[in-house]
Structures are given as structure tokens and as C-alpha cells.
């Protein structure tokens, strides 16, 4: 039994039950293992409870009507191509569980629900929209540069995955999720050579799409700052939003080499979502929440990574170094002065403060806790602090002062 599709033959495999209804072809059960399947100006419907198994390439034209209310399995034993140029409508699910990779291309590709399994890789050469659910069982979705995988559902559980450091199934490249306020969203992103490095978004200011792309080597893009702080080699996350005024609270995973990073960290943020730039800030409200580094500060689109500032309780020559709080606000509803605890215990304290461009904005050879953030613009400043004890021993501290507006 054979059915003609736009000049190519659909060959019967194990069992095929079909009905011709107003020009439409309705499948109940089908295992297709013949030539590549091409669907042109045709209406195809897969009934509820039906299973269709494809082992070859599939092409669906923009003029086709394809409705799946059952299950479609792609079970290939060699690399194949999915050329989708329209919405594959219906409430059914598409399973990619072959022995080899699939390459997906086409314009306007959209499907109802998608399951990735079998350890395979789905290479997205063009954009793909998933209307309902994405289930990452075992395998990677590799999104090409300047392309995206978009999840249209705003449900928090629209993406299913294993949230563990050794999770083998994630999205490499741009993953875009539809978000609404009062819900936390996890973006299961990562890189094949670096593993799973998810990102969380919570307290979204308004509904809208947010895209996250994990880059394993972003920490290497900032140079010349290693004297002030250390960036972790876990990489970074590039975040974009459709709305310029959409803000959110970020959460950066502490997963690294199948373990959880442990230490005192701050969120390093650059407002440029495309690359790391010199226009950055450190979020001193950062704290560990589960396996994530999060904060109480709302951020906008940009680039995020994890920074560590190392402080010594005892400096050179045995000079004790006080614990300094470097996060200041401008409007007086919080700490506005850069204070040196135990100031009177030192013979002399010298402080020099520089803008992020290296310009000296403050200098005192006899500091008296009088550097006031209300006199300066918000942003990141570098300082050099020299402490001299009564015994004549001295030690120099170089670090950052972060001045921020109070929201």
C-alpha cells in the first residue's frame, strides 16, 4: 500500500491505517523506513493515541498543514535532516531518540512538545519554537549562532530536566523563555565541553521573553583587573530581553566539574549582553541560595559571571586588615561612607579612590572615614588603602567601592 506525497512515495512499514477525509490523510499507526519523507501542499493528521516512527529525513513545506495529536518518534541510525517550514500543530509530542544526530532547519519551524533522549544532539540551524513543553531527558540541543530555541509557554515547568551538576541534557546556545512576574524560571543551558551551567530568573518586573546563552570562556574577556578581584573560570551568561525596561533577579549556578563551588562570591555584571566590557559592577548583595549565587538586586539584560574577592585577616608584616564593607548607596537610606573599622588603632591611614577609567576622584593622606558616596555618581570605583600601625608597619589593600542608587 503506497500513498503519494508531492511527488515522493510514502512507503508502508509495519502497519498503516489511513482515511481520506476532505483531502486530508489521517494516520493511526505507521513505521516509515523508506525514502526521505517530503510533505508539500497536503493536510496530514496524526490521531490521538497514534504512534508514527520515522527513521529518515523529513521535510514539511510552508504550504502543508501538519497536525499531530499523537506521538512522532525520530529513530534514525545515521545523521538526518528535519526541514520544517511551518507550525506542526496539535497537542502531540515529538521524540528525538535516534542513534545519530538530527539537523533541524527551515523558516518558521514550530512544534507542540519536544522530547530529547538517547544521548543524541539536535542541531538547530534555524530558529525553533516549542509551544508547550520541552523535556530534556538525555541529549543536547545545539543552537547555531544568531539563532534561538524559544519556549512559548510561561509555565515554570515548561522545561523538564535534571537539575544536578552532572546533568547530561541541556541547551547549548540561546534559550529563550516566556516569563511572567512572581515565578522563578530556570534556564538549563551549558556547553558540551564544560557541562551543565543553568541560570535562574525571578521577580520579573513585567511579562516578556528573556534569552540566556552560556559562554564557557567569558571570564577571559576581562583583563587587567586581577589585582582587584578574581573571576571564576565557570564562564558566564549572556542575557537579553525583548523589553529594555524588563528587570529581574539573576541566579548563577555554582556548578563546576561535577561539584558545587564553595566560597565568598559576588555577581559580576556588565550591562552589555553581547560581550564583557569595562563598564561593570560587583553586586555585594550576592549570596548562596541552594546551588546558585543570587542577590536581592534587580538587574537588566547584560553579561553575568562569578567573582571572588579575597580578603586577608592578616596582611604583610603581620598588620591586621579590617573587614571592609564596600557597597554604598547614594540617597542616605543606607551606608553612604566608606568606613575603616578601628580607624583610631592605626598611626596613619591613606586612601586614594579612582573611577573605572583610572581617574583619581578622591585622595587623603590622613583618612577620617569621610569618603561619602552622595558626592559621587553611581558606579564602580577602585581604591588603594594603606594602613600603618603604631609600630611603623604598613600594608596596602586594593579593592573596589560600589556606589549604587537605592531602588
Tab-separated table of C-alpha atoms in Angstrom:
chain	number	residue	atom	x	y	z
A	1	UNK	CA	0.000	0.000	0.000
A	2	UNK	CA	1.509	3.352	-1.039
A	3	UNK	CA	0.487	7.000	-0.704
A	4	UNK	CA	1.846	9.777	-2.917
A	5	UNK	CA	3.215	12.965	-1.169
A	6	UNK	CA	4.101	15.761	-3.578
A	7	UNK	CA	5.938	13.503	-5.983
A	8	UNK	CA	7.684	11.305	-3.378
A	9	UNK	CA	6.422	7.965	-2.125
A	10	UNK	CA	5.394	7.259	1.434
A	11	UNK	CA	6.004	3.532	1.848
A	12	UNK	CA	4.142	1.351	4.295
A	13	UNK	CA	6.222	-0.113	7.091
A	14	UNK	CA	4.651	-2.292	9.790
A	15	UNK	CA	1.043	-1.101	9.913
A	16	UNK	CA	-0.690	1.817	8.198
A	17	UNK	CA	-4.340	2.728	8.676
A	18	UNK	CA	-5.472	5.800	6.765
A	19	UNK	CA	-8.694	7.590	5.952
A	20	UNK	CA	-9.249	10.126	3.184
A	21	UNK	CA	-11.329	12.921	4.728
A	22	UNK	CA	-11.821	16.026	2.584
A	23	UNK	CA	-8.391	15.593	1.054
A	24	UNK	CA	-6.683	15.009	4.415
A	25	UNK	CA	-4.657	11.925	5.310
A	26	UNK	CA	-5.183	10.600	8.841
A	27	UNK	CA	-2.634	8.218	10.359
A	28	UNK	CA	-3.320	5.745	13.138
A	29	UNK	CA	-0.090	3.693	13.203
A	30	UNK	CA	2.955	3.919	10.959
A	31	UNK	CA	6.593	2.860	10.910
A	32	UNK	CA	8.268	4.589	7.986
A	33	UNK	CA	11.702	3.364	6.905
A	34	UNK	CA	11.814	4.073	3.189
A	35	UNK	CA	12.964	7.162	1.339
A	36	UNK	CA	13.130	10.644	2.815
A	37	UNK	CA	9.632	11.921	3.517
A	38	UNK	CA	8.605	15.189	1.830
A	39	UNK	CA	5.233	16.776	2.575
A	40	UNK	CA	4.098	19.503	0.172
A	41	UNK	CA	0.639	21.043	-0.225
A	42	UNK	CA	-1.005	18.333	1.842
A	43	UNK	CA	-3.025	18.084	5.051
A	44	UNK	CA	-1.653	15.443	7.431
A	45	UNK	CA	-3.301	14.470	10.705
A	46	UNK	CA	-1.976	12.028	13.306
A	47	UNK	CA	-4.751	10.762	15.517
A	48	UNK	CA	-4.763	10.872	19.307
A	49	UNK	CA	-3.122	7.754	20.730
A	50	UNK	CA	-1.332	7.017	17.458
A	51	UNK	CA	2.411	6.418	17.053
A	52	UNK	CA	4.422	7.349	13.966
A	53	UNK	CA	8.088	6.334	13.733
A	54	UNK	CA	10.393	7.986	11.185
A	55	UNK	CA	13.922	6.778	10.540
A	56	UNK	CA	14.758	9.075	7.623
A	57	UNK	CA	14.801	12.813	6.903
A	58	UNK	CA	11.560	14.798	6.984
A	59	UNK	CA	10.653	17.915	5.003
A	60	UNK	CA	7.438	19.882	5.607
A	61	UNK	CA	6.715	22.820	3.301
A	62	UNK	CA	5.161	26.110	4.346
A	63	UNK	CA	2.012	25.174	2.401
A	64	UNK	CA	1.440	21.944	4.321
A	65	UNK	CA	-0.976	21.506	7.211
A	66	UNK	CA	0.519	19.077	9.729
A	67	UNK	CA	-1.465	18.261	12.895
A	68	UNK	CA	-0.078	15.809	15.440
A	69	UNK	CA	-2.319	14.708	18.300
A	70	UNK	CA	-0.356	11.529	18.918
A	71	UNK	CA	3.372	10.723	19.102
A	72	UNK	CA	6.018	11.087	16.413
A	73	UNK	CA	9.338	9.304	17.023
A	74	UNK	CA	12.510	10.148	15.100
A	75	UNK	CA	14.587	6.993	15.393
A	76	UNK	CA	17.449	7.316	12.924
A	77	UNK	CA	20.630	5.246	12.664
A	78	UNK	CA	22.534	7.842	10.615
A	79	UNK	CA	22.578	11.641	10.521
A	80	UNK	CA	19.321	13.006	9.103
A	81	UNK	CA	17.705	16.396	8.444
A	82	UNK	CA	14.414	17.922	9.568
A	83	UNK	CA	13.413	20.719	7.190
A	84	UNK	CA	10.413	22.316	8.915
A	85	UNK	CA	8.910	25.456	7.378
A	86	UNK	CA	5.623	25.758	9.249
A	87	UNK	CA	3.835	25.122	12.523
A	88	UNK	CA	3.420	21.417	13.328
A	89	UNK	CA	0.109	21.903	15.093
A	90	UNK	CA	-1.764	19.752	17.582
A	91	UNK	CA	-1.296	18.560	21.154
A	92	UNK	CA	1.051	15.670	20.368
A	93	UNK	CA	4.725	15.181	21.191
A	94	UNK	CA	7.815	14.756	19.028
A	95	UNK	CA	10.525	12.422	20.340
A	96	UNK	CA	14.092	12.657	19.074
A	97	UNK	CA	15.727	9.465	20.317
A	98	UNK	CA	17.757	8.196	17.403
A	99	UNK	CA	21.207	6.672	17.387
A	100	UNK	CA	22.637	9.595	15.418
A	101	UNK	CA	22.169	13.380	15.311
A	102	UNK	CA	19.404	15.301	13.605
A	103	UNK	CA	19.878	18.683	11.912
A	104	UNK	CA	16.849	20.983	12.021
A	105	UNK	CA	16.469	23.828	9.547
A	106	UNK	CA	13.675	25.764	7.878
A	107	UNK	CA	11.771	29.006	8.300
A	108	UNK	CA	9.043	29.404	10.904
A	109	UNK	CA	9.587	25.987	12.474
A	110	UNK	CA	7.280	25.419	15.456
A	111	UNK	CA	6.155	22.258	17.236
A	112	UNK	CA	3.828	21.459	20.129
A	113	UNK	CA	6.062	19.497	22.535
A	114	UNK	CA	9.573	18.066	22.207
A	115	UNK	CA	11.497	15.309	23.996
A	116	UNK	CA	15.273	14.841	23.574
A	117	UNK	CA	16.691	11.450	24.551
A	118	UNK	CA	19.146	8.743	23.644
A	119	UNK	CA	22.189	10.962	24.126
A	120	UNK	CA	21.772	12.441	20.673
A	121	UNK	CA	22.331	16.061	19.557
A	122	UNK	CA	19.692	18.135	17.807
A	123	UNK	CA	21.482	20.799	15.802
A	124	UNK	CA	19.306	23.897	15.298
A	125	UNK	CA	20.473	25.598	12.127
A	126	UNK	CA	17.427	27.916	12.241
A	127	UNK	CA	15.058	29.192	14.933
A	128	UNK	CA	12.671	26.737	16.577
A	129	UNK	CA	9.622	27.483	18.744
A	130	UNK	CA	8.236	24.951	21.223
A	131	UNK	CA	4.667	25.898	22.072
A	132	UNK	CA	4.091	23.789	25.174
A	133	UNK	CA	6.767	21.610	26.766
A	134	UNK	CA	10.426	20.694	26.308
A	135	UNK	CA	11.679	17.556	28.048
A	136	UNK	CA	15.460	17.166	28.255
A	137	UNK	CA	15.963	13.505	29.126
A	138	UNK	CA	19.400	12.796	27.688
A	139	UNK	CA	20.982	14.776	24.881
A	140	UNK	CA	21.961	18.284	23.828
A	141	UNK	CA	20.171	20.879	21.716
A	142	UNK	CA	22.924	22.843	19.972
A	143	UNK	CA	21.651	26.230	18.759
A	144	UNK	CA	23.644	27.902	15.990
A	145	UNK	CA	24.964	31.448	16.380
A	146	UNK	CA	22.312	34.156	15.962
A	147	UNK	CA	19.569	31.511	16.229
A	148	UNK	CA	17.345	30.670	19.178
A	149	UNK	CA	15.234	27.993	20.785
A	150	UNK	CA	12.074	29.691	22.082
A	151	UNK	CA	9.678	28.254	24.679
A	152	UNK	CA	6.309	29.975	24.264
A	153	UNK	CA	4.669	28.632	27.424
A	154	UNK	CA	5.146	30.819	30.518
A	155	UNK	CA	4.721	27.875	32.914
A	156	UNK	CA	7.693	27.401	35.244
A	157	UNK	CA	7.730	23.666	34.440
A	158	UNK	CA	7.515	24.110	30.658
A	159	UNK	CA	11.076	22.718	30.560
A	160	UNK	CA	11.769	19.399	32.304
A	161	UNK	CA	15.358	18.420	33.142
A	162	UNK	CA	17.612	17.051	35.887
A	163	UNK	CA	18.882	19.974	37.957
A	164	UNK	CA	22.138	18.349	39.020
A	165	UNK	CA	25.754	19.265	38.368
A	166	UNK	CA	26.231	16.122	36.242
A	167	UNK	CA	23.081	16.653	34.145
A	168	UNK	CA	23.947	15.482	30.583
A	169	UNK	CA	20.997	17.176	28.847
A	170	UNK	CA	20.855	20.938	28.253
A	171	UNK	CA	20.747	23.668	25.612
A	172	UNK	CA	23.959	24.989	24.120
A	173	UNK	CA	23.322	28.425	22.625
A	174	UNK	CA	20.438	30.869	23.001
A	175	UNK	CA	17.492	29.579	25.048
A	176	UNK	CA	14.528	31.991	25.205
A	177	UNK	CA	11.697	31.611	27.709
A	178	UNK	CA	8.391	33.422	28.086
A	179	UNK	CA	8.244	34.829	31.632
A	180	UNK	CA	5.690	36.472	33.897
A	181	UNK	CA	6.118	38.091	37.363
A	182	UNK	CA	6.100	36.101	40.619
A	183	UNK	CA	7.509	32.918	39.035
A	184	UNK	CA	11.081	31.604	39.100
A	185	UNK	CA	12.434	30.226	35.832
A	186	UNK	CA	15.458	28.016	35.285
A	187	UNK	CA	17.347	28.097	32.005
A	188	UNK	CA	19.041	24.675	31.574
A	189	UNK	CA	21.979	25.870	29.486
A	190	UNK	CA	25.556	24.699	29.228
A	191	UNK	CA	28.369	23.721	26.873
A	192	UNK	CA	29.383	20.292	25.644
A	193	UNK	CA	32.965	20.605	26.861
A	194	UNK	CA	32.045	22.320	30.139
A	195	UNK	CA	28.794	20.604	31.097
A	196	UNK	CA	25.609	21.901	32.693
A	197	UNK	CA	25.587	25.544	33.897
A	198	UNK	CA	21.984	26.689	34.480
A	199	UNK	CA	20.778	30.236	35.147
A	200	UNK	CA	17.727	31.357	37.141
A	201	UNK	CA	15.456	34.357	36.712
A	202	UNK	CA	12.977	35.530	39.350
A	203	UNK	CA	10.989	38.669	40.274
A	204	UNK	CA	10.481	39.653	36.645
A	205	UNK	CA	9.198	43.235	36.548
A	206	UNK	CA	6.757	42.567	33.685
A	207	UNK	CA	5.813	39.777	31.296
A	208	UNK	CA	8.175	39.219	28.408
A	209	UNK	CA	10.712	36.937	26.773
A	210	UNK	CA	14.184	36.509	28.293
A	211	UNK	CA	17.033	34.772	26.477
A	212	UNK	CA	20.103	33.197	28.108
A	213	UNK	CA	23.264	31.960	26.406
A	214	UNK	CA	26.049	30.304	28.415
A	215	UNK	CA	29.628	31.051	27.327
A	216	UNK	CA	32.364	28.942	28.962
A	217	UNK	CA	35.237	31.401	28.401
A	218	UNK	CA	33.745	34.816	29.243
A	219	UNK	CA	35.967	35.193	32.284
A	220	UNK	CA	38.944	35.616	29.960
A	221	UNK	CA	37.443	38.702	28.307
A	222	UNK	CA	38.202	40.992	31.265
A	223	UNK	CA	41.914	41.644	31.522
A	224	UNK	CA	43.978	43.812	33.818
A	225	UNK	CA	41.570	43.556	36.760
A	226	UNK	CA	43.064	40.569	38.517
A	227	UNK	CA	44.631	42.745	41.226
A	228	UNK	CA	41.174	43.804	42.372
A	229	UNK	CA	39.230	40.548	42.196
A	230	UNK	CA	39.278	37.101	40.642
A	231	UNK	CA	36.724	35.832	38.143
A	232	UNK	CA	35.803	32.175	38.461
A	233	UNK	CA	36.532	30.003	35.431
A	234	UNK	CA	32.982	28.668	35.346
A	235	UNK	CA	32.255	31.005	32.430
A	236	UNK	CA	29.432	33.495	32.105
A	237	UNK	CA	25.874	34.032	30.957
A	238	UNK	CA	24.733	36.489	28.293
A	239	UNK	CA	21.145	37.593	28.965
A	240	UNK	CA	18.889	39.501	26.587
A	241	UNK	CA	15.321	40.772	26.982
A	242	UNK	CA	12.720	41.850	24.449
A	243	UNK	CA	11.818	44.871	26.596
A	244	UNK	CA	14.615	47.260	27.513
A	245	UNK	CA	12.978	48.104	30.852
A	246	UNK	CA	12.381	44.495	31.925
A	247	UNK	CA	14.324	43.741	35.107
A	248	UNK	CA	14.838	40.519	37.062
A	249	UNK	CA	16.854	38.949	39.851
A	250	UNK	CA	19.542	36.633	38.438
A	251	UNK	CA	20.805	33.356	39.831
A	252	UNK	CA	24.171	31.986	38.633
A	253	UNK	CA	24.804	28.277	39.091
A	254	UNK	CA	27.799	27.300	41.198
A	255	UNK	CA	28.234	24.011	39.319
A	256	UNK	CA	31.808	23.292	38.295
A	257	UNK	CA	33.421	19.967	37.358
A	258	UNK	CA	30.539	17.917	38.766
A	259	UNK	CA	30.791	19.762	42.099
A	260	UNK	CA	29.405	22.854	43.796
A	261	UNK	CA	31.647	25.895	44.176
A	262	UNK	CA	32.045	26.896	47.799
A	263	UNK	CA	33.251	30.304	48.912
A	264	UNK	CA	32.549	34.003	49.201
A	265	UNK	CA	31.372	35.259	45.805
A	266	UNK	CA	29.817	38.304	44.199
A	267	UNK	CA	27.842	38.592	40.977
A	268	UNK	CA	29.906	40.348	38.323
A	269	UNK	CA	27.652	42.251	35.918
A	270	UNK	CA	28.239	44.110	32.660
A	271	UNK	CA	25.310	45.943	31.050
A	272	UNK	CA	26.390	44.819	27.578
A	273	UNK	CA	24.683	41.485	26.758
A	274	UNK	CA	26.971	40.747	23.805
A	275	UNK	CA	30.365	40.740	25.478
A	276	UNK	CA	32.232	41.588	28.636
A	277	UNK	CA	33.111	45.276	28.800
A	278	UNK	CA	34.884	47.648	31.161
A	279	UNK	CA	31.505	49.042	32.219
A	280	UNK	CA	30.776	46.597	35.033
A	281	UNK	CA	29.722	46.355	38.649
A	282	UNK	CA	30.020	43.900	41.510
A	283	UNK	CA	26.818	43.053	43.364
A	284	UNK	CA	27.727	42.944	47.045
A	285	UNK	CA	24.221	41.755	47.901
A	286	UNK	CA	25.159	38.376	46.452
A	287	UNK	CA	24.547	35.247	48.486
A	288	UNK	CA	24.328	31.495	48.007
A	289	UNK	CA	20.834	30.027	47.614
A	290	UNK	CA	20.984	26.301	47.047
A	291	UNK	CA	23.348	25.680	44.152
A	292	UNK	CA	23.040	29.249	42.873
A	293	UNK	CA	24.659	32.603	43.546
A	294	UNK	CA	21.774	35.053	43.741
A	295	UNK	CA	21.044	38.544	45.029
A	296	UNK	CA	18.337	40.906	46.218
A	297	UNK	CA	19.172	43.429	43.484
A	298	UNK	CA	17.215	43.684	40.247
A	299	UNK	CA	19.318	43.636	37.081
A	300	UNK	CA	18.673	44.240	33.415
A	301	UNK	CA	19.930	42.494	30.285
A	302	UNK	CA	23.690	42.058	30.280
A	303	UNK	CA	26.528	39.669	30.944
A	304	UNK	CA	26.909	37.869	34.263
A	305	UNK	CA	29.680	35.840	35.819
A	306	UNK	CA	31.005	34.899	39.266
A	307	UNK	CA	33.706	36.960	41.002
A	308	UNK	CA	35.646	36.280	44.159
A	309	UNK	CA	37.262	38.992	46.279
A	310	UNK	CA	39.903	37.576	48.576
A	311	UNK	CA	40.452	39.380	51.872
A	312	UNK	CA	43.226	38.500	54.308
A	313	UNK	CA	42.689	38.782	58.041
A	314	UNK	CA	46.432	39.406	58.419
A	315	UNK	CA	48.375	41.385	55.840
A	316	UNK	CA	52.079	41.810	55.166
A	317	UNK	CA	54.340	42.233	58.188
A	318	UNK	CA	51.526	40.978	60.392
A	319	UNK	CA	49.379	44.095	60.009
A	320	UNK	CA	45.728	43.240	60.749
A	321	UNK	CA	43.411	44.132	57.841
A	322	UNK	CA	39.890	45.207	58.874
A	323	UNK	CA	36.814	43.703	57.257
A	324	UNK	CA	35.639	46.405	54.850
A	325	UNK	CA	32.100	46.924	53.529
A	326	UNK	CA	32.418	48.365	50.039
A	327	UNK	CA	28.748	48.568	48.993
A	328	UNK	CA	27.438	52.141	49.374
A	329	UNK	CA	24.162	53.824	48.406
A	330	UNK	CA	23.527	57.419	47.322
A	331	UNK	CA	20.265	58.536	48.876
A	332	UNK	CA	21.042	58.223	52.573
A	333	UNK	CA	18.792	55.225	53.234
A	334	UNK	CA	21.804	53.040	53.831
A	335	UNK	CA	25.546	53.218	54.384
A	336	UNK	CA	26.984	56.177	52.443
A	337	UNK	CA	30.513	56.474	53.876
A	338	UNK	CA	33.442	54.142	53.309
A	339	UNK	CA	34.348	53.223	56.866
A	340	UNK	CA	37.563	51.703	58.229
A	341	UNK	CA	36.703	49.752	61.405
A	342	UNK	CA	39.125	50.522	64.250
A	343	UNK	CA	40.431	53.605	62.466
A	344	UNK	CA	41.972	55.036	65.636
A	345	UNK	CA	44.077	51.899	66.100
A	346	UNK	CA	46.294	52.894	63.168
A	347	UNK	CA	49.023	55.513	63.176
A	348	UNK	CA	48.057	56.657	59.714
A	349	UNK	CA	45.543	55.701	57.016
A	350	UNK	CA	45.873	56.849	53.390
A	351	UNK	CA	43.127	56.396	50.806
A	352	UNK	CA	43.068	57.011	47.043
A	353	UNK	CA	39.901	56.376	45.008
A	354	UNK	CA	39.790	56.097	41.213
A	355	UNK	CA	36.956	55.955	38.702
A	356	UNK	CA	36.652	52.903	36.497
A	357	UNK	CA	38.514	54.896	33.827
A	358	UNK	CA	41.509	55.336	36.158
A	359	UNK	CA	40.884	58.985	37.089
A	360	UNK	CA	41.702	59.986	40.668
A	361	UNK	CA	38.480	61.272	42.298
A	362	UNK	CA	39.490	61.283	45.974
A	363	UNK	CA	42.764	61.311	47.942
A	364	UNK	CA	43.575	61.649	51.615
A	365	UNK	CA	46.862	61.025	53.419
A	366	UNK	CA	45.068	61.098	56.743
A	367	UNK	CA	41.769	59.390	56.121
A	368	UNK	CA	38.956	60.013	58.611
A	369	UNK	CA	36.070	57.876	57.289
A	370	UNK	CA	34.827	60.790	55.187
A	371	UNK	CA	34.570	59.370	51.670
A	372	UNK	CA	30.829	59.936	51.103
A	373	UNK	CA	29.017	58.226	48.197
A	374	UNK	CA	26.492	61.067	47.996
A	375	UNK	CA	29.192	63.243	46.429
A	376	UNK	CA	29.819	60.838	43.524
A	377	UNK	CA	27.978	59.250	40.636
A	378	UNK	CA	26.795	55.671	40.964
A	379	UNK	CA	29.163	53.078	39.535
A	380	UNK	CA	32.288	51.090	40.319
A	381	UNK	CA	35.366	52.735	41.842
A	382	UNK	CA	38.783	51.302	42.631
A	383	UNK	CA	40.652	52.252	45.789
A	384	UNK	CA	44.124	51.899	47.280
A	385	UNK	CA	44.196	51.892	51.061
A	386	UNK	CA	47.445	51.986	53.082
A	387	UNK	CA	47.322	51.116	56.788
A	388	UNK	CA	50.231	51.991	59.093
A	389	UNK	CA	50.392	50.679	62.669
A	390	UNK	CA	51.849	52.432	65.696
A	391	UNK	CA	54.913	50.185	65.304
A	392	UNK	CA	55.545	51.604	61.821
A	393	UNK	CA	54.437	48.509	59.900
A	394	UNK	CA	52.252	49.134	56.849
A	395	UNK	CA	50.089	47.194	54.420
A	396	UNK	CA	48.267	48.251	51.235
A	397	UNK	CA	44.812	46.976	50.238
A	398	UNK	CA	43.459	47.372	46.674
A	399	UNK	CA	39.797	46.677	46.066
A	400	UNK	CA	36.509	48.121	44.814
A	401	UNK	CA	33.873	50.532	46.111
A	402	UNK	CA	30.459	50.025	44.533
A	403	UNK	CA	28.112	53.053	44.650
A	404	UNK	CA	24.520	52.307	43.665
A	405	UNK	CA	21.179	54.034	43.566
A	406	UNK	CA	18.712	52.769	46.174
A	407	UNK	CA	15.589	51.402	44.476
